[in-house]
């Protein structure tokens, strides 16, 4: 029998009983699906236990900004998939990235980042320079020698993306993370595009993995979230103390949706990768297309690294149209099944124009440096039937 607490005395008036409802302490069984703990805080019997819980990440649940059983379930699930010790779930991918960067950097610190990055991250790095006096050196994602040459006495971090947004360059994680370790700097890897199903950066020496769980991990375009996963407990605890002050916490319902999406991640990733392979191969042969950026193609600069590091090349590809921006705009307004929309990693195919949307904060030089052209179109390939997808893409190209 469930123990319902408190056992509300019948002497209380209805106005009071409506507020102080009994809550079950379930014993002897547990739910199949993780319940949504939709509460902002937790009740204690012992003031000393409550005081203690506030000061440590592994204490009793105390307050929703710290964590919550539904959120913790997501943290444990993703930490387990990545092979990390612990995780901090956040309200968005940028929340996870900022929790890590702001939690570990101080004014005057130096960080090294790869050149080709998600536009929001690139904009945040520019802000770190302008507003917090942090210095940044950009290096290619596959050049440990450039990383070694860039390091200064006050370098704290190297920031990488397993597969970069939107040019799908694959980072040399073993080379870059090993160099970081030798130099005593923390390596942070955004694994959003790969997911732990295609690559686990901790196996290649990374210290922290971040995700926009908005994308493949939740997978159904119905939630915004993020997570930072830690290889070692000491780094987790350091960032955790800052995270509870920053307050970029995940919401229990968003965590629950993400947990549900996670259950089908493996099946979805198989289909995303297979569909992207079909589209990339056919686009590469199309006369209107000048280049296709997908690391599973032999023509892609990361083809060999992708073969070595990834167990699938992901569901995002970009391609350049011969007709430049006008052709890109025509393509995006001609697709019927694919949707012109932001974000990626959901079951439906989405297209967008990076230069004017996801990467609009980049200067023309930064766009060129990242390889993003006026005619570049990004496709987040969904899990529809591949022939329906190709029929849509080829009619839009025509
Ligand atoms: N990292 C990558 C690779 C992304 O593509 C995105 C968003 O597109 C983010 C981080 C930011 O995630 P969010 O939009 O959930 O804040």
Short mmCIF file of C-alpha atoms and ligand atoms in Angstrom, two decimals:
data_model
loop_
_atom_site.label_atom_id
_atom_site.label_comp_id
_atom_site.label_asym_id
_atom_site.label_seq_id
_atom_site.Cartn_x
_atom_site.Cartn_y
_atom_site.Cartn_z
CA UNK A 1 0.00 0.00 0.00
CA UNK A 2 1.23 3.52 -0.72
CA UNK A 3 1.99 5.64 2.28
CA UNK A 4 0.17 8.94 1.70
CA UNK A 5 1.76 11.79 3.62
CA UNK A 6 0.79 13.89 5.40
CA UNK A 7 -2.31 12.08 6.51
CA UNK A 8 -4.41 15.29 6.38
CA UNK A 9 -6.53 15.59 9.55
CA UNK A 10 -10.28 15.64 8.79
CA UNK A 11 -10.64 18.44 11.34
CA UNK A 12 -9.07 20.90 8.88
CA UNK A 13 -11.41 23.11 6.88
CA UNK A 14 -11.97 22.39 3.14
CA UNK A 15 -10.04 25.56 2.14
CA UNK A 16 -6.98 24.20 3.95
CA UNK A 17 -7.43 20.55 2.88
CA UNK A 18 -7.61 21.64 -0.78
CA UNK A 19 -4.09 23.03 -0.40
CA UNK A 20 -2.46 20.41 1.86
CA UNK A 21 -3.18 17.31 -0.24
CA UNK A 22 -1.68 13.91 0.62
CA UNK A 23 1.28 12.81 -1.49
CA UNK A 24 2.27 9.17 -2.08
CA UNK A 25 5.61 7.76 -0.92
CA UNK A 26 5.57 4.75 -3.22
CA UNK A 27 7.09 1.60 -1.80
CA UNK A 28 7.17 -1.96 -3.07
CA UNK A 29 6.92 -1.05 -6.79
CA UNK A 30 7.92 1.71 -9.19
CA UNK A 31 6.48 3.30 -12.30
CA UNK A 32 7.37 1.99 -15.76
CA UNK A 33 7.62 5.45 -17.29
CA UNK A 34 9.43 8.17 -15.34
CA UNK A 35 6.81 10.39 -13.66
CA UNK A 36 6.95 14.15 -14.17
CA UNK A 37 7.81 15.63 -10.79
CA UNK A 38 6.06 18.92 -11.44
CA UNK A 39 7.08 20.60 -8.22
CA UNK A 40 9.34 23.54 -7.51
CA UNK A 41 10.59 22.15 -4.19
CA UNK A 42 10.65 19.23 -1.76
CA UNK A 43 9.40 18.81 1.80
CA UNK A 44 11.70 17.69 4.62
CA UNK A 45 11.04 16.18 8.02
CA UNK A 46 14.47 17.13 9.34
CA UNK A 47 15.87 20.71 9.06
CA UNK A 48 19.46 19.39 9.23
CA UNK A 49 18.91 17.12 6.19
CA UNK A 50 17.44 20.07 4.27
CA UNK A 51 20.39 22.33 5.12
CA UNK A 52 22.85 19.64 4.05
CA UNK A 53 21.01 18.95 0.77
CA UNK A 54 21.49 22.55 -0.36
CA UNK A 55 25.27 22.36 -0.39
CA UNK A 56 25.97 19.25 -2.44
CA UNK A 57 24.91 17.87 -5.83
CA UNK A 58 24.26 14.35 -4.52
CA UNK A 59 22.12 15.31 -1.50
CA UNK A 60 18.34 14.89 -1.18
CA UNK A 61 16.16 16.70 -3.74
CA UNK A 62 15.59 20.17 -2.35
CA UNK A 63 14.70 22.80 -4.95
CA UNK A 64 13.80 22.71 -8.64
CA UNK A 65 16.62 25.04 -9.68
CA UNK A 66 19.13 22.47 -8.38
CA UNK A 67 17.57 19.39 -9.93
CA UNK A 68 14.45 17.26 -9.72
CA UNK A 69 13.87 13.47 -9.97
CA UNK A 70 12.66 13.73 -13.60
CA UNK A 71 15.57 15.99 -14.54
CA UNK A 72 18.01 13.73 -12.63
CA UNK A 73 16.68 10.73 -14.54
CA UNK A 74 17.60 12.51 -17.79
CA UNK A 75 21.01 13.49 -16.38
CA UNK A 76 21.74 9.87 -15.45
CA UNK A 77 20.45 8.53 -18.78
CA UNK A 78 22.59 10.85 -20.92
CA UNK A 79 25.66 10.52 -18.65
CA UNK A 80 25.28 6.74 -19.03
CA UNK A 81 25.00 6.91 -22.84
CA UNK A 82 28.03 9.18 -23.10
CA UNK A 83 30.07 7.17 -20.58
CA UNK A 84 30.42 10.15 -18.22
CA UNK A 85 30.15 10.25 -14.43
CA UNK A 86 27.50 12.95 -14.08
CA UNK A 87 25.55 15.62 -15.95
CA UNK A 88 23.73 18.93 -15.58
CA UNK A 89 20.54 19.26 -17.63
CA UNK A 90 19.67 22.80 -18.72
CA UNK A 91 16.86 24.77 -20.32
CA UNK A 92 18.55 24.89 -23.76
CA UNK A 93 21.73 23.86 -25.55
CA UNK A 94 23.05 27.40 -25.17
CA UNK A 95 22.22 27.10 -21.45
CA UNK A 96 24.54 24.07 -21.24
CA UNK A 97 27.30 25.77 -23.25
CA UNK A 98 27.10 28.97 -21.18
CA UNK A 99 26.97 27.05 -17.90
CA UNK A 100 30.26 25.37 -18.83
CA UNK A 101 32.01 28.42 -20.34
CA UNK A 102 30.96 30.91 -17.66
CA UNK A 103 31.48 28.32 -14.92
CA UNK A 104 35.09 27.67 -15.91
CA UNK A 105 36.40 30.96 -17.38
CA UNK A 106 37.44 34.20 -15.74
CA UNK A 107 38.27 37.59 -17.29
CA UNK A 108 41.73 37.48 -18.88
CA UNK A 109 41.57 33.73 -19.60
CA UNK A 110 42.33 32.41 -23.06
CA UNK A 111 40.45 29.71 -24.96
CA UNK A 112 41.09 27.91 -28.22
CA UNK A 113 38.09 27.07 -30.42
CA UNK A 114 37.69 25.41 -33.76
CA UNK A 115 36.84 27.73 -36.65
CA UNK A 116 33.64 26.13 -37.88
CA UNK A 117 31.02 26.36 -35.13
CA UNK A 118 27.27 26.66 -34.57
CA UNK A 119 26.34 30.35 -35.03
CA UNK A 120 24.94 30.79 -31.51
CA UNK A 121 28.16 29.45 -30.01
CA UNK A 122 30.23 31.68 -32.31
CA UNK A 123 28.16 34.72 -31.22
CA UNK A 124 28.62 33.78 -27.55
CA UNK A 125 32.39 33.47 -28.02
CA UNK A 126 32.43 36.97 -29.55
CA UNK A 127 30.51 38.19 -26.48
CA UNK A 128 33.06 36.59 -24.15
CA UNK A 129 35.74 38.64 -25.89
CA UNK A 130 33.77 41.92 -25.92
CA UNK A 131 32.16 41.79 -22.51
CA UNK A 132 34.38 39.59 -20.32
CA UNK A 133 37.88 40.22 -21.68
CA UNK A 134 38.42 36.59 -22.63
CA UNK A 135 40.88 35.96 -25.45
CA UNK A 136 40.17 33.41 -28.18
CA UNK A 137 42.34 31.78 -30.83
CA UNK A 138 40.63 29.89 -33.65
CA UNK A 139 42.29 26.79 -35.11
CA UNK A 140 41.19 24.11 -37.58
CA UNK A 141 39.21 21.30 -35.93
CA UNK A 142 41.73 18.68 -37.11
CA UNK A 143 45.06 20.29 -36.27
CA UNK A 144 46.56 19.35 -32.86
CA UNK A 145 49.82 21.11 -33.83
CA UNK A 146 47.89 24.39 -34.30
CA UNK A 147 46.27 23.83 -30.89
CA UNK A 148 49.67 23.29 -29.27
CA UNK A 149 51.02 26.43 -30.97
CA UNK A 150 48.01 28.51 -29.84
CA UNK A 151 48.25 27.61 -26.16
CA UNK A 152 49.40 30.32 -23.73
CA UNK A 153 50.06 30.21 -19.98
CA UNK A 154 46.49 31.35 -19.23
CA UNK A 155 44.71 29.01 -21.73
CA UNK A 156 41.91 27.19 -19.91
CA UNK A 157 39.77 25.50 -22.54
CA UNK A 158 39.59 24.05 -26.02
CA UNK A 159 36.12 24.03 -27.62
CA UNK A 160 35.18 21.59 -30.41
CA UNK A 161 32.13 20.17 -32.24
CA UNK A 162 32.24 16.45 -33.12
CA UNK A 163 30.46 17.25 -36.39
CA UNK A 164 30.29 20.98 -37.06
CA UNK A 165 27.18 23.00 -37.85
CA UNK A 166 26.51 23.41 -40.78
CA UNK A 167 29.58 22.28 -42.78
CA UNK A 168 29.72 18.85 -41.07
CA UNK A 169 33.49 18.95 -40.51
CA UNK A 170 34.56 16.17 -38.15
CA UNK A 171 36.93 17.18 -35.33
CA UNK A 172 40.05 15.13 -34.73
CA UNK A 173 38.90 14.33 -31.21
CA UNK A 174 41.72 11.90 -30.28
CA UNK A 175 44.44 14.30 -31.51
CA UNK A 176 42.90 17.51 -30.13
CA UNK A 177 41.83 16.03 -26.76
CA UNK A 178 45.17 14.32 -26.22
CA UNK A 179 46.98 17.61 -26.90
CA UNK A 180 44.63 19.39 -24.48
CA UNK A 181 45.28 16.79 -21.79
CA UNK A 182 49.06 17.05 -22.20
CA UNK A 183 48.81 20.85 -22.01
CA UNK A 184 46.58 20.70 -18.91
CA UNK A 185 43.56 22.39 -20.50
CA UNK A 186 39.95 21.27 -20.39
CA UNK A 187 38.43 19.97 -23.64
CA UNK A 188 34.73 20.66 -24.28
CA UNK A 189 32.99 18.89 -27.17
CA UNK A 190 29.55 19.73 -28.56
CA UNK A 191 28.25 16.27 -29.54
CA UNK A 192 24.80 17.45 -30.69
CA UNK A 193 25.15 16.38 -34.34
CA UNK A 194 26.72 12.98 -33.59
CA UNK A 195 24.81 11.94 -30.44
CA UNK A 196 26.36 9.22 -28.25
CA UNK A 197 25.03 6.68 -30.76
CA UNK A 198 27.54 7.80 -33.42
CA UNK A 199 30.43 9.01 -31.26
CA UNK A 200 31.32 9.16 -27.57
CA UNK A 201 33.91 11.93 -27.13
CA UNK A 202 34.96 10.70 -23.65
CA UNK A 203 36.39 7.59 -25.35
CA UNK A 204 38.69 9.98 -27.24
CA UNK A 205 39.84 11.92 -24.17
CA UNK A 206 37.27 14.77 -23.88
CA UNK A 207 36.56 16.23 -20.43
CA UNK A 208 33.08 17.71 -20.99
CA UNK A 209 30.42 16.91 -23.59
CA UNK A 210 27.58 19.35 -24.29
CA UNK A 211 24.36 18.79 -26.22
CA UNK A 212 21.44 20.72 -27.47
CA UNK A 213 18.89 18.07 -26.44
CA UNK A 214 16.43 20.11 -28.51
CA UNK A 215 17.84 18.14 -31.44
CA UNK A 216 18.35 14.36 -31.81
CA UNK A 217 18.20 13.37 -28.15
CA UNK A 218 14.57 14.52 -27.81
CA UNK A 219 14.02 14.08 -31.54
CA UNK A 220 10.43 15.26 -32.07
CA UNK A 221 10.76 19.05 -32.42
CA UNK A 222 8.62 19.62 -29.34
CA UNK A 223 11.10 20.62 -26.64
CA UNK A 224 14.04 22.98 -26.04
CA UNK A 225 16.78 21.69 -23.74
CA UNK A 226 20.46 21.08 -23.19
CA UNK A 227 22.86 19.04 -21.10
CA UNK A 228 26.51 19.16 -20.03
CA UNK A 229 28.08 15.78 -19.24
CA UNK A 230 31.32 15.38 -17.28
CA UNK A 231 34.02 12.70 -17.48
CA UNK A 232 35.23 13.41 -13.94
CA UNK A 233 33.37 14.21 -10.74
CA UNK A 234 35.62 17.11 -9.63
CA UNK A 235 34.96 19.14 -12.79
CA UNK A 236 31.23 18.38 -12.48
CA UNK A 237 31.14 19.64 -8.89
CA UNK A 238 33.00 22.82 -9.83
CA UNK A 239 30.51 23.60 -12.62
CA UNK A 240 27.52 22.46 -10.52
CA UNK A 241 28.18 25.15 -7.89
CA UNK A 242 28.06 27.78 -10.63
CA UNK A 243 25.09 26.14 -12.42
CA UNK A 244 22.78 26.50 -9.42
CA UNK A 245 23.67 30.20 -9.25
CA UNK A 246 23.24 30.72 -13.00
CA UNK A 247 19.83 29.05 -13.01
CA UNK A 248 19.72 27.75 -16.61
CA UNK A 249 17.91 24.71 -15.17
CA UNK A 250 15.88 22.17 -17.17
CA UNK A 251 12.13 22.07 -16.69
CA UNK A 252 10.72 18.68 -15.53
CA UNK A 253 8.26 18.43 -18.44
CA UNK A 254 10.99 19.19 -20.98
CA UNK A 255 13.19 16.58 -19.27
CA UNK A 256 10.34 14.06 -19.46
CA UNK A 257 9.78 14.67 -23.19
CA UNK A 258 13.52 14.26 -23.75
CA UNK A 259 13.59 10.99 -21.79
CA UNK A 260 10.74 9.70 -23.93
CA UNK A 261 12.51 10.74 -27.15
CA UNK A 262 15.75 9.15 -25.99
CA UNK A 263 14.14 5.70 -25.97
CA UNK A 264 13.97 5.69 -29.78
CA UNK A 265 17.28 7.48 -30.43
CA UNK A 266 19.05 4.41 -31.84
CA UNK A 267 16.27 3.62 -34.32
CA UNK A 268 15.94 7.24 -35.40
CA UNK A 269 19.69 7.73 -35.89
CA UNK A 270 19.89 4.69 -38.16
CA UNK A 271 17.18 6.12 -40.41
CA UNK A 272 18.50 9.73 -40.27
CA UNK A 273 21.93 8.49 -41.41
CA UNK A 274 20.55 6.22 -44.14
CA UNK A 275 18.29 8.97 -45.52
CA UNK A 276 21.13 11.54 -45.43
CA UNK A 277 23.31 9.06 -47.35
CA UNK A 278 20.64 8.72 -50.07
CA UNK A 279 20.12 12.48 -50.40
CA UNK A 280 23.84 13.34 -50.26
CA UNK A 281 24.71 10.81 -52.99
CA UNK A 282 21.94 11.97 -55.31
CA UNK A 283 22.54 15.70 -54.65
CA UNK A 284 26.22 15.22 -55.51
CA UNK A 285 25.20 14.07 -58.98
CA UNK A 286 22.69 16.88 -59.58
CA UNK A 287 23.72 19.57 -62.12
CA UNK A 288 22.29 22.46 -60.00
CA UNK A 289 24.51 21.52 -57.04
CA UNK A 290 28.18 22.56 -56.90
CA UNK A 291 29.15 20.86 -53.60
CA UNK A 292 27.63 18.57 -50.97
CA UNK A 293 28.92 18.70 -47.40
CA UNK A 294 28.31 15.38 -45.64
CA UNK A 295 31.20 13.43 -44.10
CA UNK A 296 30.03 10.12 -45.56
CA UNK A 297 30.97 11.27 -49.07
CA UNK A 298 34.51 10.47 -50.26
CA UNK A 299 34.78 14.08 -51.55
CA UNK A 300 34.32 15.54 -48.02
CA UNK A 301 37.49 16.77 -46.25
CA UNK A 302 36.53 14.81 -43.10
CA UNK A 303 35.75 11.53 -44.88
CA UNK A 304 38.69 9.61 -43.39
CA UNK A 305 38.21 10.98 -39.86
CA UNK A 306 34.51 10.19 -40.09
CA UNK A 307 35.33 6.58 -41.00
CA UNK A 308 37.64 6.39 -38.01
CA UNK A 309 35.52 8.14 -35.37
CA UNK A 310 31.84 7.84 -36.29
CA UNK A 311 29.61 4.81 -36.48
CA UNK A 312 27.34 6.78 -38.85
CA UNK A 313 27.74 10.15 -40.55
CA UNK A 314 24.71 11.91 -39.09
CA UNK A 315 21.48 13.30 -40.47
CA UNK A 316 22.55 16.84 -41.34
CA UNK A 317 24.01 17.81 -44.69
CA UNK A 318 24.60 21.08 -46.48
CA UNK A 319 24.91 21.77 -50.18
CA UNK A 320 25.85 24.72 -52.36
CA UNK A 321 23.67 25.75 -55.27
CA UNK A 322 25.20 27.00 -58.51
CA UNK A 323 22.78 29.92 -58.58
CA UNK A 324 23.90 31.38 -55.21
CA UNK A 325 21.47 33.04 -52.80
CA UNK A 326 18.62 33.45 -55.34
CA UNK A 327 18.76 29.73 -56.13
CA UNK A 328 18.86 28.93 -52.39
CA UNK A 329 15.78 31.05 -51.75
CA UNK A 330 13.98 29.45 -54.71
CA UNK A 331 14.83 25.98 -53.38
CA UNK A 332 13.61 26.76 -49.89
CA UNK A 333 10.33 28.21 -51.06
CA UNK A 334 9.77 25.27 -53.45
CA UNK A 335 10.07 22.33 -51.03
CA UNK A 336 6.67 20.89 -50.11
CA UNK A 337 7.36 17.96 -47.81
CA UNK A 338 10.49 19.41 -46.19
CA UNK A 339 9.76 22.40 -43.98
CA UNK A 340 11.52 25.76 -43.97
CA UNK A 341 12.22 26.04 -40.25
CA UNK A 342 14.98 26.51 -37.68
CA UNK A 343 16.53 23.70 -35.66
CA UNK A 344 17.41 20.15 -36.65
CA UNK A 345 17.42 16.57 -35.41
CA UNK A 346 13.66 15.99 -35.45
CA UNK A 347 11.74 13.28 -37.28
CA UNK A 348 10.67 15.69 -40.03
CA UNK A 349 13.03 17.08 -42.70
CA UNK A 350 13.84 20.79 -42.22
CA UNK A 351 15.74 23.16 -44.49
CA UNK A 352 17.24 26.60 -43.87
CA UNK A 353 19.69 29.17 -45.21
CA UNK A 354 22.53 29.39 -42.62
CA UNK A 355 24.01 32.72 -43.81
CA UNK A 356 20.78 34.62 -43.07
CA UNK A 357 19.45 32.57 -40.13
CA UNK A 358 21.41 30.22 -37.82
CA UNK A 359 24.75 31.92 -38.65
CA UNK A 360 23.52 35.51 -39.21
CA UNK A 361 25.67 36.81 -36.32
CA UNK A 362 28.84 35.95 -38.27
CA UNK A 363 30.60 38.68 -40.26
CA UNK A 364 31.14 38.07 -44.02
CA UNK A 365 34.77 37.12 -43.23
CA UNK A 366 33.68 34.69 -40.51
CA UNK A 367 31.14 33.13 -42.90
CA UNK A 368 33.83 32.67 -45.55
CA UNK A 369 36.22 31.26 -42.92
CA UNK A 370 33.52 28.75 -41.93
CA UNK A 371 32.93 27.80 -45.57
CA UNK A 372 29.30 29.03 -45.54
CA UNK A 373 28.31 30.57 -48.88
CA UNK A 374 25.30 32.63 -50.01
CA UNK A 375 24.05 29.56 -51.87
CA UNK A 376 24.55 27.12 -48.98
CA UNK A 377 21.40 25.28 -47.87
CA UNK A 378 21.34 23.15 -44.71
CA UNK A 379 19.11 20.11 -44.58
CA UNK A 380 18.23 18.27 -41.39
CA UNK A 381 17.20 15.00 -42.96
CA UNK A 382 14.21 13.42 -41.22
CA UNK A 383 13.05 9.82 -41.05
CA UNK A 384 10.44 9.95 -43.82
CA UNK A 385 10.56 7.41 -46.70
CA UNK A 386 13.74 8.26 -48.69
CA UNK A 387 11.95 8.21 -52.06
CA UNK A 388 9.33 10.73 -50.87
CA UNK A 389 12.16 12.94 -49.66
CA UNK A 390 14.12 12.72 -52.90
CA UNK A 391 10.97 13.40 -54.93
CA UNK A 392 10.47 16.61 -52.93
CA UNK A 393 14.12 17.73 -53.11
CA UNK A 394 14.43 17.00 -56.83
CA UNK A 395 11.20 18.85 -57.70
CA UNK A 396 12.42 21.85 -55.64
CA UNK A 397 15.78 21.79 -57.48
CA UNK A 398 13.98 21.69 -60.82
N1 LIG B 1 24.96 23.30 -30.51
C1 LIG B 1 24.63 23.02 -31.78
C2 LIG B 1 25.55 22.18 -32.61
C3 LIG B 1 23.44 23.51 -32.31
O1 LIG B 1 23.12 23.23 -33.58
C4 LIG B 1 22.59 24.31 -31.50
C5 LIG B 1 21.34 24.87 -32.02
O2 LIG B 1 21.05 24.80 -33.19
C6 LIG B 1 23.00 24.58 -30.19
C7 LIG B 1 24.18 24.05 -29.72
C8 LIG B 1 22.16 25.44 -29.29
O3 LIG B 1 21.09 24.70 -28.79
P1 LIG B 1 19.71 25.35 -28.30
O4 LIG B 1 19.05 25.93 -29.51
O5 LIG B 1 18.98 24.18 -27.71
O6 LIG B 1 20.04 26.40 -27.30
#
